[in-house]
Amino acid sequence: MRLLVVATIATAVAAAPVRAGPEAVGTRGSWLALVQGGDESRIVLMRPDGSRRRVLVPAEFGVQSPAWRPDARAIAFVSSRRGNPGIFLADVDNGRVERLVARGTTGRGDPAFSGDGRFIAYTRSFRGSDILVAPADGSSPRVLFRDGRENTEPTWAPDGTRIAFVRNTRVAVVSVRSRRARLLSPGDEWARSPAWAPNGRSIAFVRTPVNSDRGRLAVMRPDGRGLRNLAPHLQDVVDLAWSPDSRWLVFTRRVSPDSELFRLRLSDGVVRKVTRNSISDYDAAWGPPR
C-alpha cells in the first residue's frame, strides 16, 4: 500500500527533545489518516504537521486501522457497524463509504494494500487469527498463513513478494508465493505494529518487555538483523507508520490523559509533536502524495 521511494536510513539515531511547529515533512502533498476517539471513533485526515484537519468517516462504533490505497484516492478501514468487524472503503474526496470485505460470521481486520494496489491483505478472527490475501476489490480471498494462533497486522514488502506480520507476539515474514514463514524479532519480548519501509530496507515495529506496555520504537532489516532502538528515551509508544519517503516515522504515545501523535526524523532523531488536543489520536497511516 505504499510507494517504493529510495531513501537512506541513518545507521544510528540519537535521543532528542520533543519539539513542535509546522514544517514540510516527508513527501509534499501527503496526508495522514488517523483514528480519533474511543469506542465511538472517527477517521480524520490532516497534513503531517497537524494542519488542515477534516473528518473523513464520522464517529461510529469500532472504527480503526485506516489503510491508504496506493492511488491515494481511498482508505480502507475496519468498522463494527451492525455486528462483527468488517472492512470498508472510504472515498477520500467525497467521503462515500462502501463495504469492501464482508464480516461474515467472524471479524475481519488489519487491512493493508500491496504497493501496486492489486491486492489487499487482512486478518480473519476465528479460533485464532489468519492472514488472508485477496484482489483489491475483496473478492476470492485465500488464506496465506494459518497456525491456529494469533496472526495479525500484515504489512507488505514494497515488491509484493512478502508480508511481515505479528505471529503471536513476534514479527514474522511470510512468502506470498510459498506461504512459508519465519520469525524475525527476539523471543524474549513482545512486538506489535510492524511496518515495512517504502524503500524496502527496514521493518519498524514497537517492542516491549513481556507483560509490559512500555513500547519502544525499533527497526531491523527484513532478514531480522541489525535490530536497534530508535529514540530510546521514549517508552510509551503504541503504534507507528512510515512516511512515503522512508525518512520519518509517525507514532502514537500514551500521553495523559489521552494519546497523541508524534513524528521522528530518522536522520537525526528529532521528535516533533503532531497533535495536541483533548481527544485520543492514534493508528495513523501516512498516505502517498496526491
PDB file of C-alpha atoms in Angstrom:
ATOM      1  CA  MET A   1       0.000   0.000   0.000  1.00  0.00           C
ATOM      2  CA  ARG A   2       2.991   2.281  -0.014  1.00  0.00           C
ATOM      3  CA  LEU A   3       5.152   3.757  -2.747  1.00  0.00           C
ATOM      4  CA  LEU A   4       8.680   2.487  -3.406  1.00  0.00           C
ATOM      5  CA  VAL A   5      10.879   5.541  -2.829  1.00  0.00           C
ATOM      6  CA  VAL A   6      14.640   5.248  -2.461  1.00  0.00           C
ATOM      7  CA  ALA A   7      15.883   6.940   0.695  1.00  0.00           C
ATOM      8  CA  THR A   8      18.710   6.460   3.166  1.00  0.00           C
ATOM      9  CA  ILE A   9      18.057   5.387   6.728  1.00  0.00           C
ATOM     10  CA  ALA A  10      20.650   6.575   9.187  1.00  0.00           C
ATOM     11  CA  THR A  11      22.687   3.927  10.958  1.00  0.00           C
ATOM     12  CA  ALA A  12      22.202   5.476  14.374  1.00  0.00           C
ATOM     13  CA  VAL A  13      19.533   7.655  15.933  1.00  0.00           C
ATOM     14  CA  ALA A  14      20.224   9.773  18.980  1.00  0.00           C
ATOM     15  CA  ALA A  15      17.709  10.714  21.642  1.00  0.00           C
ATOM     16  CA  ALA A  16      16.257  14.155  21.021  1.00  0.00           C
ATOM     17  CA  PRO A  17      13.871  16.523  22.793  1.00  0.00           C
ATOM     18  CA  VAL A  18      10.256  16.810  21.678  1.00  0.00           C
ATOM     19  CA  ARG A  19       9.627  19.878  19.559  1.00  0.00           C
ATOM     20  CA  ALA A  20       6.545  21.374  17.981  1.00  0.00           C
ATOM     21  CA  GLY A  21       5.697  23.532  14.991  1.00  0.00           C
ATOM     22  CA  PRO A  22       4.662  23.221  11.333  1.00  0.00           C
ATOM     23  CA  GLU A  23       7.151  22.269   8.631  1.00  0.00           C
ATOM     24  CA  ALA A  24       7.465  20.427   5.364  1.00  0.00           C
ATOM     25  CA  VAL A  25       7.540  16.753   6.280  1.00  0.00           C
ATOM     26  CA  GLY A  26       8.015  13.572   4.338  1.00  0.00           C
ATOM     27  CA  THR A  27       6.786  13.869   0.769  1.00  0.00           C
ATOM     28  CA  ARG A  28       4.998  17.058  -0.205  1.00  0.00           C
ATOM     29  CA  GLY A  29       1.302  16.572  -0.880  1.00  0.00           C
ATOM     30  CA  SER A  30       0.951  13.641   1.523  1.00  0.00           C
ATOM     31  CA  TRP A  31      -1.686  13.269   4.240  1.00  0.00           C
ATOM     32  CA  LEU A  32      -2.119  11.386   7.470  1.00  0.00           C
ATOM     33  CA  ALA A  33      -5.236   9.338   8.171  1.00  0.00           C
ATOM     34  CA  LEU A  34      -5.779   8.628  11.852  1.00  0.00           C
ATOM     35  CA  VAL A  35      -8.372   7.486  14.342  1.00  0.00           C
ATOM     36  CA  GLN A  36      -9.774   9.867  16.950  1.00  0.00           C
ATOM     37  CA  GLY A  37     -11.848   8.887  19.967  1.00  0.00           C
ATOM     38  CA  GLY A  38     -12.562   5.716  21.915  1.00  0.00           C
ATOM     39  CA  ASP A  39     -15.332   3.159  21.335  1.00  0.00           C
ATOM     40  CA  GLU A  40     -17.143   5.794  19.283  1.00  0.00           C
ATOM     41  CA  SER A  41     -14.316   6.793  16.960  1.00  0.00           C
ATOM     42  CA  ARG A  42     -13.854   8.541  13.635  1.00  0.00           C
ATOM     43  CA  ILE A  43     -11.250   8.805  10.883  1.00  0.00           C
ATOM     44  CA  VAL A  44      -9.640  12.194  10.385  1.00  0.00           C
ATOM     45  CA  LEU A  45      -7.334  13.444   7.643  1.00  0.00           C
ATOM     46  CA  MET A  46      -4.600  16.020   8.264  1.00  0.00           C
ATOM     47  CA  ARG A  47      -1.298  17.193   6.910  1.00  0.00           C
ATOM     48  CA  PRO A  48       1.769  15.589   8.552  1.00  0.00           C
ATOM     49  CA  ASP A  49       2.335  18.795  10.540  1.00  0.00           C
ATOM     50  CA  GLY A  50      -1.189  18.558  12.021  1.00  0.00           C
ATOM     51  CA  SER A  51      -2.770  21.250   9.856  1.00  0.00           C
ATOM     52  CA  ARG A  52      -5.851  21.195   7.577  1.00  0.00           C
ATOM     53  CA  ARG A  53      -7.792  18.636   9.569  1.00  0.00           C
ATOM     54  CA  ARG A  54     -11.088  17.268   8.342  1.00  0.00           C
ATOM     55  CA  VAL A  55     -13.311  14.328   9.229  1.00  0.00           C
ATOM     56  CA  LEU A  56     -13.468  11.579   6.602  1.00  0.00           C
ATOM     57  CA  VAL A  57     -15.535   8.950   8.449  1.00  0.00           C
ATOM     58  CA  PRO A  58     -17.877  10.291  11.170  1.00  0.00           C
ATOM     59  CA  ALA A  59     -17.899   8.714  14.618  1.00  0.00           C
ATOM     60  CA  GLU A  60     -19.324   5.211  14.881  1.00  0.00           C
ATOM     61  CA  PHE A  61     -18.583   2.092  16.892  1.00  0.00           C
ATOM     62  CA  GLY A  62     -15.311   0.263  16.407  1.00  0.00           C
ATOM     63  CA  VAL A  63     -13.661   2.354  13.675  1.00  0.00           C
ATOM     64  CA  GLN A  64      -9.970   1.507  13.425  1.00  0.00           C
ATOM     65  CA  SER A  65      -6.990   0.563  11.205  1.00  0.00           C
ATOM     66  CA  PRO A  66      -7.098   3.070   8.323  1.00  0.00           C
ATOM     67  CA  ALA A  67      -5.007   1.962   5.330  1.00  0.00           C
ATOM     68  CA  TRP A  68      -4.350   4.045   2.230  1.00  0.00           C
ATOM     69  CA  ARG A  69      -4.907   2.624  -1.213  1.00  0.00           C
ATOM     70  CA  PRO A  70      -1.740   3.355  -3.248  1.00  0.00           C
ATOM     71  CA  ASP A  71      -3.557   5.733  -5.610  1.00  0.00           C
ATOM     72  CA  ALA A  72      -4.347   7.937  -2.551  1.00  0.00           C
ATOM     73  CA  ARG A  73      -7.991   8.136  -3.585  1.00  0.00           C
ATOM     74  CA  ALA A  74      -9.444   5.813  -0.954  1.00  0.00           C
ATOM     75  CA  ILE A  75      -8.812   4.497   2.539  1.00  0.00           C
ATOM     76  CA  ALA A  76      -9.752   1.057   3.809  1.00  0.00           C
ATOM     77  CA  PHE A  77     -10.765   0.826   7.454  1.00  0.00           C
ATOM     78  CA  VAL A  78     -12.364  -1.509   9.957  1.00  0.00           C
ATOM     79  CA  SER A  79     -15.788  -0.863  11.448  1.00  0.00           C
ATOM     80  CA  SER A  80     -18.039  -2.871  13.734  1.00  0.00           C
ATOM     81  CA  ARG A  81     -21.219  -1.322  12.374  1.00  0.00           C
ATOM     82  CA  ARG A  82     -24.124  -3.743  12.832  1.00  0.00           C
ATOM     83  CA  GLY A  83     -22.115  -6.707  14.133  1.00  0.00           C
ATOM     84  CA  ASN A  84     -18.688  -8.280  13.761  1.00  0.00           C
ATOM     85  CA  PRO A  85     -15.888  -6.102  12.374  1.00  0.00           C
ATOM     86  CA  GLY A  86     -15.782  -5.781   8.589  1.00  0.00           C
ATOM     87  CA  ILE A  87     -13.578  -3.833   6.176  1.00  0.00           C
ATOM     88  CA  PHE A  88     -14.939  -0.776   4.378  1.00  0.00           C
ATOM     89  CA  LEU A  89     -13.587   1.669   1.820  1.00  0.00           C
ATOM     90  CA  ALA A  90     -13.966   5.458   2.084  1.00  0.00           C
ATOM     91  CA  ASP A  91     -13.529   7.781  -0.898  1.00  0.00           C
ATOM     92  CA  VAL A  92     -11.048  10.474   0.180  1.00  0.00           C
ATOM     93  CA  ASP A  93     -12.688  13.235  -1.892  1.00  0.00           C
ATOM     94  CA  ASN A  94     -16.379  12.784  -1.111  1.00  0.00           C
ATOM     95  CA  GLY A  95     -16.367  10.543   1.989  1.00  0.00           C
ATOM     96  CA  ARG A  96     -18.623   7.935   0.396  1.00  0.00           C
ATOM     97  CA  VAL A  97     -18.263   4.571   2.162  1.00  0.00           C
ATOM     98  CA  GLU A  98     -18.772   1.121   0.651  1.00  0.00           C
ATOM     99  CA  ARG A  99     -18.228  -2.356   2.002  1.00  0.00           C
ATOM    100  CA  LEU A 100     -15.022  -3.988   0.811  1.00  0.00           C
ATOM    101  CA  VAL A 101     -14.726  -7.251   2.776  1.00  0.00           C
ATOM    102  CA  ALA A 102     -17.839  -8.747   4.346  1.00  0.00           C
ATOM    103  CA  ARG A 103     -17.597  -9.546   8.037  1.00  0.00           C
ATOM    104  CA  GLY A 104     -19.371 -12.924   7.743  1.00  0.00           C
ATOM    105  CA  THR A 105     -19.750 -14.845  10.992  1.00  0.00           C
ATOM    106  CA  THR A 106     -16.259 -13.795  12.126  1.00  0.00           C
ATOM    107  CA  GLY A 107     -14.430 -10.498  12.276  1.00  0.00           C
ATOM    108  CA  ARG A 108     -12.158  -9.019   9.639  1.00  0.00           C
ATOM    109  CA  GLY A 109      -9.417  -6.516  10.362  1.00  0.00           C
ATOM    110  CA  ASP A 110      -5.963  -5.023   9.731  1.00  0.00           C
ATOM    111  CA  PRO A 111      -6.340  -4.153   6.016  1.00  0.00           C
ATOM    112  CA  ALA A 112      -3.145  -3.483   4.030  1.00  0.00           C
ATOM    113  CA  PHE A 113      -2.835  -2.859   0.283  1.00  0.00           C
ATOM    114  CA  SER A 114       0.079  -4.151  -1.756  1.00  0.00           C
ATOM    115  CA  GLY A 115       2.368  -1.486  -3.205  1.00  0.00           C
ATOM    116  CA  ASP A 116       0.969  -1.878  -6.717  1.00  0.00           C
ATOM    117  CA  GLY A 117      -2.605  -1.664  -5.425  1.00  0.00           C
ATOM    118  CA  ARG A 118      -3.615  -5.023  -6.888  1.00  0.00           C
ATOM    119  CA  PHE A 119      -4.136  -6.912  -3.633  1.00  0.00           C
ATOM    120  CA  ILE A 120      -5.261  -6.434  -0.077  1.00  0.00           C
ATOM    121  CA  ALA A 121      -4.128  -8.442   2.944  1.00  0.00           C
ATOM    122  CA  TYR A 122      -6.195  -8.633   6.111  1.00  0.00           C
ATOM    123  CA  THR A 123      -6.909 -10.791   9.131  1.00  0.00           C
ATOM    124  CA  ARG A 124      -9.838 -13.074   9.897  1.00  0.00           C
ATOM    125  CA  SER A 125     -10.574 -13.947  13.512  1.00  0.00           C
ATOM    126  CA  PHE A 126     -11.834 -17.441  14.295  1.00  0.00           C
ATOM    127  CA  ARG A 127     -10.084 -19.780  16.734  1.00  0.00           C
ATOM    128  CA  GLY A 128      -7.069 -17.538  16.396  1.00  0.00           C
ATOM    129  CA  SER A 129      -6.399 -15.102  13.570  1.00  0.00           C
ATOM    130  CA  ASP A 130      -5.432 -15.957   9.987  1.00  0.00           C
ATOM    131  CA  ILE A 131      -3.724 -13.803   7.355  1.00  0.00           C
ATOM    132  CA  LEU A 132      -5.700 -13.648   4.092  1.00  0.00           C
ATOM    133  CA  VAL A 133      -4.900 -12.108   0.702  1.00  0.00           C
ATOM    134  CA  ALA A 134      -7.468 -11.064  -1.915  1.00  0.00           C
ATOM    135  CA  PRO A 135      -7.659  -8.919  -5.029  1.00  0.00           C
ATOM    136  CA  ALA A 136      -8.081  -5.249  -4.124  1.00  0.00           C
ATOM    137  CA  ASP A 137     -11.855  -5.458  -4.578  1.00  0.00           C
ATOM    138  CA  GLY A 138     -12.038  -8.034  -1.763  1.00  0.00           C
ATOM    139  CA  SER A 139     -13.137 -10.931  -3.992  1.00  0.00           C
ATOM    140  CA  SER A 140     -11.824 -14.511  -3.923  1.00  0.00           C
ATOM    141  CA  PRO A 141      -9.694 -14.356  -0.770  1.00  0.00           C
ATOM    142  CA  ARG A 142      -7.190 -17.088   0.049  1.00  0.00           C
ATOM    143  CA  VAL A 143      -5.555 -17.990   3.325  1.00  0.00           C
ATOM    144  CA  LEU A 144      -1.897 -17.001   3.292  1.00  0.00           C
ATOM    145  CA  PHE A 145      -0.987 -18.087   6.807  1.00  0.00           C
ATOM    146  CA  ARG A 146      -2.809 -20.073   9.479  1.00  0.00           C
ATOM    147  CA  ASP A 147      -1.499 -21.903  12.525  1.00  0.00           C
ATOM    148  CA  GLY A 148      -4.451 -21.690  14.944  1.00  0.00           C
ATOM    149  CA  ARG A 149      -2.864 -18.834  16.877  1.00  0.00           C
ATOM    150  CA  GLU A 150      -2.976 -15.048  16.728  1.00  0.00           C
ATOM    151  CA  ASN A 151      -1.562 -13.719  13.449  1.00  0.00           C
ATOM    152  CA  THR A 152      -2.248 -10.030  12.936  1.00  0.00           C
ATOM    153  CA  GLU A 153      -1.158  -6.676  11.455  1.00  0.00           C
ATOM    154  CA  PRO A 154       0.082  -7.623   7.965  1.00  0.00           C
ATOM    155  CA  THR A 155       2.360  -5.182   6.121  1.00  0.00           C
ATOM    156  CA  TRP A 156       3.580  -5.699   2.555  1.00  0.00           C
ATOM    157  CA  ALA A 157       7.118  -5.616   1.257  1.00  0.00           C
ATOM    158  CA  PRO A 158       7.195  -2.935  -1.465  1.00  0.00           C
ATOM    159  CA  ASP A 159       7.845  -5.537  -4.174  1.00  0.00           C
ATOM    160  CA  GLY A 160       4.800  -7.554  -3.106  1.00  0.00           C
ATOM    161  CA  THR A 161       6.665 -10.830  -2.612  1.00  0.00           C
ATOM    162  CA  ARG A 162       6.464 -10.998   1.200  1.00  0.00           C
ATOM    163  CA  ILE A 163       4.307  -9.855   4.075  1.00  0.00           C
ATOM    164  CA  ALA A 164       5.504  -9.103   7.584  1.00  0.00           C
ATOM    165  CA  PHE A 165       3.036  -9.644  10.428  1.00  0.00           C
ATOM    166  CA  VAL A 166       2.791 -10.323  14.139  1.00  0.00           C
ATOM    167  CA  ARG A 167       2.839 -14.070  14.767  1.00  0.00           C
ATOM    168  CA  ASN A 168       1.618 -14.450  18.332  1.00  0.00           C
ATOM    169  CA  THR A 169       3.967 -11.893  19.911  1.00  0.00           C
ATOM    170  CA  ARG A 170       6.838 -11.758  17.396  1.00  0.00           C
ATOM    171  CA  VAL A 171       7.392 -10.198  13.990  1.00  0.00           C
ATOM    172  CA  ALA A 172       7.439 -12.810  11.226  1.00  0.00           C
ATOM    173  CA  VAL A 173       7.710 -12.692   7.434  1.00  0.00           C
ATOM    174  CA  VAL A 174       5.800 -14.967   5.060  1.00  0.00           C
ATOM    175  CA  SER A 175       6.381 -15.520   1.347  1.00  0.00           C
ATOM    176  CA  VAL A 176       3.259 -14.719  -0.681  1.00  0.00           C
ATOM    177  CA  ARG A 177       4.171 -17.438  -3.166  1.00  0.00           C
ATOM    178  CA  SER A 178       5.320 -20.326  -0.966  1.00  0.00           C
ATOM    179  CA  ARG A 179       3.414 -19.349   2.215  1.00  0.00           C
ATOM    180  CA  ARG A 180       6.476 -20.239   4.248  1.00  0.00           C
ATOM    181  CA  ALA A 181       7.019 -18.048   7.294  1.00  0.00           C
ATOM    182  CA  ARG A 182       9.907 -17.388   9.621  1.00  0.00           C
ATOM    183  CA  LEU A 183      10.250 -15.399  12.823  1.00  0.00           C
ATOM    184  CA  LEU A 184      12.404 -12.268  12.932  1.00  0.00           C
ATOM    185  CA  SER A 185      12.106 -10.402  16.236  1.00  0.00           C
ATOM    186  CA  PRO A 186      13.523 -11.766  19.528  1.00  0.00           C
ATOM    187  CA  GLY A 187      11.528 -14.294  21.501  1.00  0.00           C
ATOM    188  CA  ASP A 188      12.204 -12.732  24.904  1.00  0.00           C
ATOM    189  CA  GLU A 189       9.994  -9.696  24.245  1.00  0.00           C
ATOM    190  CA  TRP A 190       6.732  -8.744  22.560  1.00  0.00           C
ATOM    191  CA  ALA A 191       6.280  -6.995  19.214  1.00  0.00           C
ATOM    192  CA  ARG A 192       3.412  -5.196  17.520  1.00  0.00           C
ATOM    193  CA  SER A 193       2.632  -2.736  14.728  1.00  0.00           C
ATOM    194  CA  PRO A 194       5.236  -3.878  12.162  1.00  0.00           C
ATOM    195  CA  ALA A 195       5.613  -1.530   9.184  1.00  0.00           C
ATOM    196  CA  TRP A 196       7.727  -2.256   6.129  1.00  0.00           C
ATOM    197  CA  ALA A 197       9.623   0.832   4.936  1.00  0.00           C
ATOM    198  CA  PRO A 198       8.571   2.034   1.474  1.00  0.00           C
ATOM    199  CA  ASN A 199      12.198   1.784   0.305  1.00  0.00           C
ATOM    200  CA  GLY A 200      12.177  -1.892   1.326  1.00  0.00           C
ATOM    201  CA  ARG A 201      15.260  -1.693   3.515  1.00  0.00           C
ATOM    202  CA  SER A 202      13.778  -1.920   7.004  1.00  0.00           C
ATOM    203  CA  ILE A 203      10.884  -3.117   9.114  1.00  0.00           C
ATOM    204  CA  ALA A 204       9.967  -0.872  12.029  1.00  0.00           C
ATOM    205  CA  PHE A 205       7.885  -2.124  14.946  1.00  0.00           C
ATOM    206  CA  VAL A 206       7.012  -1.494  18.579  1.00  0.00           C
ATOM    207  CA  ARG A 207       8.896  -3.720  21.033  1.00  0.00           C
ATOM    208  CA  THR A 208       8.033  -4.167  24.705  1.00  0.00           C
ATOM    209  CA  PRO A 209       9.224  -6.358  27.567  1.00  0.00           C
ATOM    210  CA  VAL A 210       6.978  -9.370  28.184  1.00  0.00           C
ATOM    211  CA  ASN A 211       3.798  -8.428  30.094  1.00  0.00           C
ATOM    212  CA  SER A 212       4.573  -4.736  29.706  1.00  0.00           C
ATOM    213  CA  ASP A 213       3.044  -1.818  27.827  1.00  0.00           C
ATOM    214  CA  ARG A 214       6.284   0.218  27.732  1.00  0.00           C
ATOM    215  CA  GLY A 215       6.540   0.326  23.978  1.00  0.00           C
ATOM    216  CA  ARG A 216       9.747   1.400  22.252  1.00  0.00           C
ATOM    217  CA  LEU A 217      10.397   2.218  18.622  1.00  0.00           C
ATOM    218  CA  ALA A 218      12.646  -0.311  16.908  1.00  0.00           C
ATOM    219  CA  VAL A 219      13.876  -1.056  13.415  1.00  0.00           C
ATOM    220  CA  MET A 220      15.582  -4.034  11.787  1.00  0.00           C
ATOM    221  CA  ARG A 221      16.493  -5.258   8.354  1.00  0.00           C
ATOM    222  CA  PRO A 222      13.985  -7.555   6.591  1.00  0.00           C
ATOM    223  CA  ASP A 223      16.165 -10.556   7.471  1.00  0.00           C
ATOM    224  CA  GLY A 224      15.907  -9.721  11.193  1.00  0.00           C
ATOM    225  CA  ARG A 225      19.483  -8.454  11.517  1.00  0.00           C
ATOM    226  CA  GLY A 226      20.586  -5.013  12.638  1.00  0.00           C
ATOM    227  CA  LEU A 227      17.913  -4.652  15.324  1.00  0.00           C
ATOM    228  CA  ARG A 228      18.177  -1.345  17.163  1.00  0.00           C
ATOM    229  CA  ASN A 229      16.040   1.032  19.167  1.00  0.00           C
ATOM    230  CA  LEU A 230      15.088   4.473  17.923  1.00  0.00           C
ATOM    231  CA  ALA A 231      14.768   7.362  20.393  1.00  0.00           C
ATOM    232  CA  PRO A 232      15.312   5.051  23.395  1.00  0.00           C
ATOM    233  CA  HIS A 233      14.067   7.707  25.811  1.00  0.00           C
ATOM    234  CA  LEU A 234      10.536   7.062  24.521  1.00  0.00           C
ATOM    235  CA  GLN A 235       8.936   4.095  26.298  1.00  0.00           C
ATOM    236  CA  ASP A 236       5.231   4.757  25.785  1.00  0.00           C
ATOM    237  CA  VAL A 237       4.819   4.071  22.051  1.00  0.00           C
ATOM    238  CA  VAL A 238       1.676   2.278  20.859  1.00  0.00           C
ATOM    239  CA  ASP A 239       1.763   2.124  17.039  1.00  0.00           C
ATOM    240  CA  LEU A 240       3.712   3.537  14.091  1.00  0.00           C
ATOM    241  CA  ALA A 241       3.793   4.126  10.326  1.00  0.00           C
ATOM    242  CA  TRP A 242       6.362   5.252   7.734  1.00  0.00           C
ATOM    243  CA  SER A 243       6.364   8.395   5.623  1.00  0.00           C
ATOM    244  CA  PRO A 244       6.289   7.724   1.865  1.00  0.00           C
ATOM    245  CA  ASP A 245       9.967   8.704   1.554  1.00  0.00           C
ATOM    246  CA  SER A 246      11.095   6.427   4.430  1.00  0.00           C
ATOM    247  CA  ARG A 247      12.671   9.366   6.256  1.00  0.00           C
ATOM    248  CA  TRP A 248      10.119   9.752   9.064  1.00  0.00           C
ATOM    249  CA  LEU A 249       8.041   7.602  11.379  1.00  0.00           C
ATOM    250  CA  VAL A 250       4.721   8.785  12.769  1.00  0.00           C
ATOM    251  CA  PHE A 251       3.715   7.101  16.011  1.00  0.00           C
ATOM    252  CA  THR A 252       1.331   7.254  18.954  1.00  0.00           C
ATOM    253  CA  ARG A 253       2.411   7.932  22.508  1.00  0.00           C
ATOM    254  CA  ARG A 254       0.260   7.425  25.574  1.00  0.00           C
ATOM    255  CA  VAL A 255       0.274  10.958  26.973  1.00  0.00           C
ATOM    256  CA  SER A 256      -2.072  11.501  29.929  1.00  0.00           C
ATOM    257  CA  PRO A 257      -4.998  11.946  29.791  1.00  0.00           C
ATOM    258  CA  ASP A 258      -5.219  10.584  26.226  1.00  0.00           C
ATOM    259  CA  SER A 259      -2.823   9.775  23.385  1.00  0.00           C
ATOM    260  CA  GLU A 260      -1.126  11.992  20.802  1.00  0.00           C
ATOM    261  CA  LEU A 261       0.734  11.625  17.518  1.00  0.00           C
ATOM    262  CA  PHE A 262       4.429  12.390  17.131  1.00  0.00           C
ATOM    263  CA  ARG A 263       6.964  12.235  14.295  1.00  0.00           C
ATOM    264  CA  LEU A 264      10.544  11.009  14.359  1.00  0.00           C
ATOM    265  CA  ARG A 265      13.059  12.076  11.717  1.00  0.00           C
ATOM    266  CA  LEU A 266      15.450   9.170  11.259  1.00  0.00           C
ATOM    267  CA  SER A 267      18.391  11.218  10.037  1.00  0.00           C
ATOM    268  CA  ASP A 268      18.932  12.976  13.365  1.00  0.00           C
ATOM    269  CA  GLY A 269      16.394  11.577  15.859  1.00  0.00           C
ATOM    270  CA  VAL A 270      14.377  14.805  16.121  1.00  0.00           C
ATOM    271  CA  VAL A 271      10.901  14.167  17.559  1.00  0.00           C
ATOM    272  CA  ARG A 272       8.038  16.580  16.919  1.00  0.00           C
ATOM    273  CA  LYS A 273       4.515  16.584  18.257  1.00  0.00           C
ATOM    274  CA  VAL A 274       1.782  16.427  15.600  1.00  0.00           C
ATOM    275  CA  THR A 275      -1.459  16.608  17.602  1.00  0.00           C
ATOM    276  CA  ARG A 276      -2.306  18.427  20.786  1.00  0.00           C
ATOM    277  CA  ASN A 277      -5.936  18.180  21.878  1.00  0.00           C
ATOM    278  CA  SER A 278      -8.292  16.616  24.427  1.00  0.00           C
ATOM    279  CA  ILE A 279      -9.209  13.554  22.347  1.00  0.00           C
ATOM    280  CA  SER A 280      -7.143  10.417  21.741  1.00  0.00           C
ATOM    281  CA  ASP A 281      -5.317  10.353  18.388  1.00  0.00           C
ATOM    282  CA  TYR A 282      -3.836   7.051  17.231  1.00  0.00           C
ATOM    283  CA  ASP A 283      -3.492   4.439  14.487  1.00  0.00           C
ATOM    284  CA  ALA A 284      -2.048   6.846  11.918  1.00  0.00           C
ATOM    285  CA  ALA A 285      -1.413   5.862   8.295  1.00  0.00           C
ATOM    286  CA  TRP A 286       0.823   8.097   6.145  1.00  0.00           C
ATOM    287  CA  GLY A 287      -0.526   8.233   2.626  1.00  0.00           C
ATOM    288  CA  PRO A 288       1.223   8.768  -0.710  1.00  0.00           C
ATOM    289  CA  PRO A 289       1.230  12.254  -2.274  1.00  0.00           C
ATOM    290  CA  ARG A 290      -1.973  13.298  -4.015  1.00  0.00           C
TER     291      ARG A 290
END
